[in-house]
Short mmCIF file of C-alpha atoms in Angstrom, two decimals:
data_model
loop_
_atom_site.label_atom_id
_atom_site.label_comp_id
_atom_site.label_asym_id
_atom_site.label_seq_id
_atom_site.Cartn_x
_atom_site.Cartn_y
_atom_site.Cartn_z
CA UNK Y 1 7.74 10.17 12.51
CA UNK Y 2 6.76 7.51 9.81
CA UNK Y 3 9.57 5.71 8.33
CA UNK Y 4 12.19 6.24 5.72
CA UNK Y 5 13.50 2.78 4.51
CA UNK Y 6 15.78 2.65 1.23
CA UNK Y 7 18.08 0.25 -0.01
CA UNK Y 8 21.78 1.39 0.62
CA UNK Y 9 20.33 5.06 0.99
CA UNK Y 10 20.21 7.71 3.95
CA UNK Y 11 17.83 9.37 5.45
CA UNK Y 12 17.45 12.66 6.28
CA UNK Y 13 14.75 14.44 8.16
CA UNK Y 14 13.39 17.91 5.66
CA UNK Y 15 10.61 19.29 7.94
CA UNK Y 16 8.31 17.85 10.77
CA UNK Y 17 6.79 14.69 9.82
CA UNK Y 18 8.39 14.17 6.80
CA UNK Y 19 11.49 12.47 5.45
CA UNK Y 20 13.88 12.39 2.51
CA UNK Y 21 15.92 9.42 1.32
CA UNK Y 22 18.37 9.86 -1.31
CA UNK Y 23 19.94 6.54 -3.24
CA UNK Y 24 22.35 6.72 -5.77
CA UNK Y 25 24.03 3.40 -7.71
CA UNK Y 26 24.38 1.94 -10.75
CA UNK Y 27 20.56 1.66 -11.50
CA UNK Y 28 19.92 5.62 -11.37
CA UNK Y 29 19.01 7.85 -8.53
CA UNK Y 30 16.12 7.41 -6.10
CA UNK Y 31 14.47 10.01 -4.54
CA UNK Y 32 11.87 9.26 -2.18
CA UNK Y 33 9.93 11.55 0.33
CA UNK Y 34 7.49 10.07 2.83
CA UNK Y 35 5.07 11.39 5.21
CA UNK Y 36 3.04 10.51 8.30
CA UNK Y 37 -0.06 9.32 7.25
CA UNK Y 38 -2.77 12.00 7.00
CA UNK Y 39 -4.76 10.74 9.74
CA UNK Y 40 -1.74 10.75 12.11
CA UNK Y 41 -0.47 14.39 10.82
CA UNK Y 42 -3.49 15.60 9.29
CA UNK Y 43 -1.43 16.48 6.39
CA UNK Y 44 -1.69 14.56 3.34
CA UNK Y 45 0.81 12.19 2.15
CA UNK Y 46 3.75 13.63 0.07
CA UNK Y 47 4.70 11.71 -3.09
CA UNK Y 48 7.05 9.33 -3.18
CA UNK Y 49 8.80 8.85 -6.35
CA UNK Y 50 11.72 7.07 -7.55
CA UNK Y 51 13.53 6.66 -10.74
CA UNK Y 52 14.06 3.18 -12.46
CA UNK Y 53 15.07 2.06 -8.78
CA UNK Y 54 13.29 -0.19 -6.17
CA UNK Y 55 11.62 0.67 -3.39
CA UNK Y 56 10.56 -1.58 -0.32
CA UNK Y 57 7.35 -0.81 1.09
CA UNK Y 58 6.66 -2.29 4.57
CA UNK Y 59 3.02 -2.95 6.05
CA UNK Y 60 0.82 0.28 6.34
CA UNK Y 61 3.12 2.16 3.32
CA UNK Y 62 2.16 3.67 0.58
CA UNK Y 63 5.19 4.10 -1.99
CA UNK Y 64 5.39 5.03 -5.77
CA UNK Y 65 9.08 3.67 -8.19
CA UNK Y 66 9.15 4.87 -11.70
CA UNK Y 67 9.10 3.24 -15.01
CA UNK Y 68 11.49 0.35 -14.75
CA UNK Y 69 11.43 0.38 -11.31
CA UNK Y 70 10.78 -2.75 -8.58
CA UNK Y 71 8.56 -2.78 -4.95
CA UNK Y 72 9.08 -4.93 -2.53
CA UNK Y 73 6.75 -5.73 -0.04
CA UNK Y 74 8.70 -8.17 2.83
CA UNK Y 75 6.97 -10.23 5.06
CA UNK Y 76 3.52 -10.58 3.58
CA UNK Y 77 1.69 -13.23 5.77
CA UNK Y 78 -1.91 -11.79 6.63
CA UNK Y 79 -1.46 -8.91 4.92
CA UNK Y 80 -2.47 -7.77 1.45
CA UNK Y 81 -0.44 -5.84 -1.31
CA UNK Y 82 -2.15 -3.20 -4.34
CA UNK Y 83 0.11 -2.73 -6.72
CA UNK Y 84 -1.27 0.08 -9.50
CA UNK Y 85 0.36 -0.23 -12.69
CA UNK Y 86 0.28 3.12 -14.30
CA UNK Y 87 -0.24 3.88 -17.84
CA UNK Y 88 3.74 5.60 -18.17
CA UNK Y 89 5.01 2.52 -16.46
CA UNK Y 90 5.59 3.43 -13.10
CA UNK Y 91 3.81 1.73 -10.04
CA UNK Y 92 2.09 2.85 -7.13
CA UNK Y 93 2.08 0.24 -3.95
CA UNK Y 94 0.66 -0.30 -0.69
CA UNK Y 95 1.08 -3.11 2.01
CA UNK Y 96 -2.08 -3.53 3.73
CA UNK Y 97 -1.67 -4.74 7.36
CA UNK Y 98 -4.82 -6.32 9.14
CA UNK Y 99 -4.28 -4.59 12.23
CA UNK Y 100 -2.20 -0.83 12.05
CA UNK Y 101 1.36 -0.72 12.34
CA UNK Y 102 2.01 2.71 14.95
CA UNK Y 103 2.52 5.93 12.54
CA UNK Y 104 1.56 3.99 9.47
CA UNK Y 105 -2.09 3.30 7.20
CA UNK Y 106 -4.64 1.18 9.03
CA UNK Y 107 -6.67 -1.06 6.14
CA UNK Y 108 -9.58 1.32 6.35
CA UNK Y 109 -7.05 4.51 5.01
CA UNK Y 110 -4.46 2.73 2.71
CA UNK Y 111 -6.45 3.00 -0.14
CA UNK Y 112 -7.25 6.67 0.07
CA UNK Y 113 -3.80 7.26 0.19
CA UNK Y 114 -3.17 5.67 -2.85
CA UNK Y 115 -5.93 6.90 -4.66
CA UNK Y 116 -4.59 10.66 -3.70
CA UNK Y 117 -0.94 9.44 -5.23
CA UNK Y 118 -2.84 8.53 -8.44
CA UNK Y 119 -4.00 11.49 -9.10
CA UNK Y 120 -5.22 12.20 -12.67
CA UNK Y 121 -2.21 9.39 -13.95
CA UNK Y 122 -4.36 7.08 -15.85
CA UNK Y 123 -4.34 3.03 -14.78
CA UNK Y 124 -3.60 0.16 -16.82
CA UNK Y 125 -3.86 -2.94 -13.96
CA UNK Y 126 -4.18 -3.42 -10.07
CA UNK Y 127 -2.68 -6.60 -8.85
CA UNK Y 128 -3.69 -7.53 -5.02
CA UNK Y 129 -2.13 -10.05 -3.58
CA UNK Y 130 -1.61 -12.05 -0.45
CA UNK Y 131 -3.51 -13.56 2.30
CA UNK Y 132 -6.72 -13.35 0.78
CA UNK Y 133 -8.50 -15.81 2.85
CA UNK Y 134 -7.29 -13.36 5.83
CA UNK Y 135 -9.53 -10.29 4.74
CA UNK Y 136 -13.09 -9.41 4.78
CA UNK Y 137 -13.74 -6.95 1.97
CA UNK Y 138 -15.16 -4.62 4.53
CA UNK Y 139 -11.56 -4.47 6.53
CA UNK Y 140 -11.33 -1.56 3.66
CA UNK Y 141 -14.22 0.52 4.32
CA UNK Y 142 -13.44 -0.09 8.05
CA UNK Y 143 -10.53 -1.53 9.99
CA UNK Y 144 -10.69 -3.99 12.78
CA UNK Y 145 -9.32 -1.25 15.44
CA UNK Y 146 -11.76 0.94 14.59
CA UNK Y 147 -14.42 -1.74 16.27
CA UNK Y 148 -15.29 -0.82 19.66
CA UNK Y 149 -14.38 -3.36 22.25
CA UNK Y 150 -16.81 -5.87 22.48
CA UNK Y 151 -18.11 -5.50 19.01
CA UNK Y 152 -18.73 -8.26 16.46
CA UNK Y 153 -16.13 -7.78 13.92
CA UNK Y 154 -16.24 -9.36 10.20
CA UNK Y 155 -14.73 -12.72 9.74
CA UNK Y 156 -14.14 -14.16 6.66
CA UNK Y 157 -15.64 -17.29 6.18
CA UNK Y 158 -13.41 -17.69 3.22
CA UNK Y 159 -11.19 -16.47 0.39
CA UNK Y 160 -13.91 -13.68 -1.18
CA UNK Y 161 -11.21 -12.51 -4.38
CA UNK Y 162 -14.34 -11.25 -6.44
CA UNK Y 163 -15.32 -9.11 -3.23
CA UNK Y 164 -11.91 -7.53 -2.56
CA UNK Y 165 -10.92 -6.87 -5.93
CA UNK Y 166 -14.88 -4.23 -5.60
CA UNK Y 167 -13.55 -3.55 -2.54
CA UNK Y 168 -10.38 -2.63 -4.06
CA UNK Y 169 -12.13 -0.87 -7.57
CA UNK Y 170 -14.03 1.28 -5.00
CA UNK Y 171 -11.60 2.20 -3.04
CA UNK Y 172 -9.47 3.72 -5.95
CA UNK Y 173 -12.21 4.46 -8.52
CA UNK Y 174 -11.07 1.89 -10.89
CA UNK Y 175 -13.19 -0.25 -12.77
CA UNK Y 176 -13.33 -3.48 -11.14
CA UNK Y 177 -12.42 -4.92 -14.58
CA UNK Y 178 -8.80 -3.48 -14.13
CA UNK Y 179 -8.57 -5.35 -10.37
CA UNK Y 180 -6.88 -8.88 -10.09
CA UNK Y 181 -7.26 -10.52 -6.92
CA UNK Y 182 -4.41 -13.69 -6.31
CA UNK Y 183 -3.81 -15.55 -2.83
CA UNK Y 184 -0.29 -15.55 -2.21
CA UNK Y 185 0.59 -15.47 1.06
CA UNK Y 186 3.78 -16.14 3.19
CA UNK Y 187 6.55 -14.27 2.62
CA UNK Y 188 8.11 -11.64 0.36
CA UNK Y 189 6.71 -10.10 -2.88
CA UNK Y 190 8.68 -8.48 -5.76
CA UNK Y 191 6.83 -6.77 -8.08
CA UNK Y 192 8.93 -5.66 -11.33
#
């Protein structure tokens, strides 16, 4: 089962593969309902919401806060985060691992899953960000597991922002005019 990480919440299992996490404080309530991902449970993802919370999203997530709400992605060291800033507000994030956590996106299905929790929301900005001298645009179209043993795999031979922010566009069906690409690596994000 994938997992269910909220701040000061629970978590509670509400059919196989998925979970629900319930927060309440101060800030508002925070719902938040994750699945495996769909190549795992052949299911699709179900949408994660929360309401003018935060929500931490850990490498090979997919998550979604409302308007007035924060992500935070923890450990980003060769990893890369999207961040979609919808037009009501809310955000849409995903921490993109190198090589697959178990249960969670590999880099070659992360933006799928995003694109899916998108929907027909319209999008003002995507911010990636992290180890962008880590990443070969093409770790998105296919991931470095998914290289047979023995095969030549991509290296970057350096920081390529102008290809990974296509990449990125591509990947969500965003103009690549909306995608900003920065390098900041080593250690954790907060996006507000």
């Amino acid at each position: 089962m994938g997992s269910g990480r909220v701040l000061g919440g629970g978590v509670r299992p509400i059919a196989a593969g998925f979970l629900l996490a319930v927060h309440l404080g101060a800030a508002g309530a925070l719902v938040v309902a994750q699945a495996q991902p769909a190549a795992a449970s052949g299911r699709a993802p179900a949408p994660v919401t929360a309401s003018a919370a935060s929500v931490r999203i850990t490498e090979g997530q997919v998550g979604e806060v409302g308007p007035g709400g924060t992500i935070v992605y923890p450990g980003v060291t060769s990893c890369l985060t999207v961040t979609v800033r919808l037009q009501d507000g809310g955000k849409i994030g995903a921490h993109a691992s190198l090589f697959q956590v178990p249960g969670e996106y590999r880099s070659d299905r992360i933006l799928a899953a995003v694109e899916q929790r998108i929907g027909s929301r319209a999008v003002r900005a995507v911010e990636v960000r992290g180890a962008v001298g880590a990443w070969d645009p093409s770790y998105f179209g296919k991931a470095i597991e998914s290289y047979p043993e023995g095969a030549q795999v991509p290296v970057p031979a350096g920081p390529d922002p102008e290809g990974l922010a296509r990449a990125v566009a591509d990947g969500l069906g965003q103009p690549p005019a909306k995608v900003t690409v920065r390098d900041l690596p080593d250690g954790d994000q907060t996006v507000a």
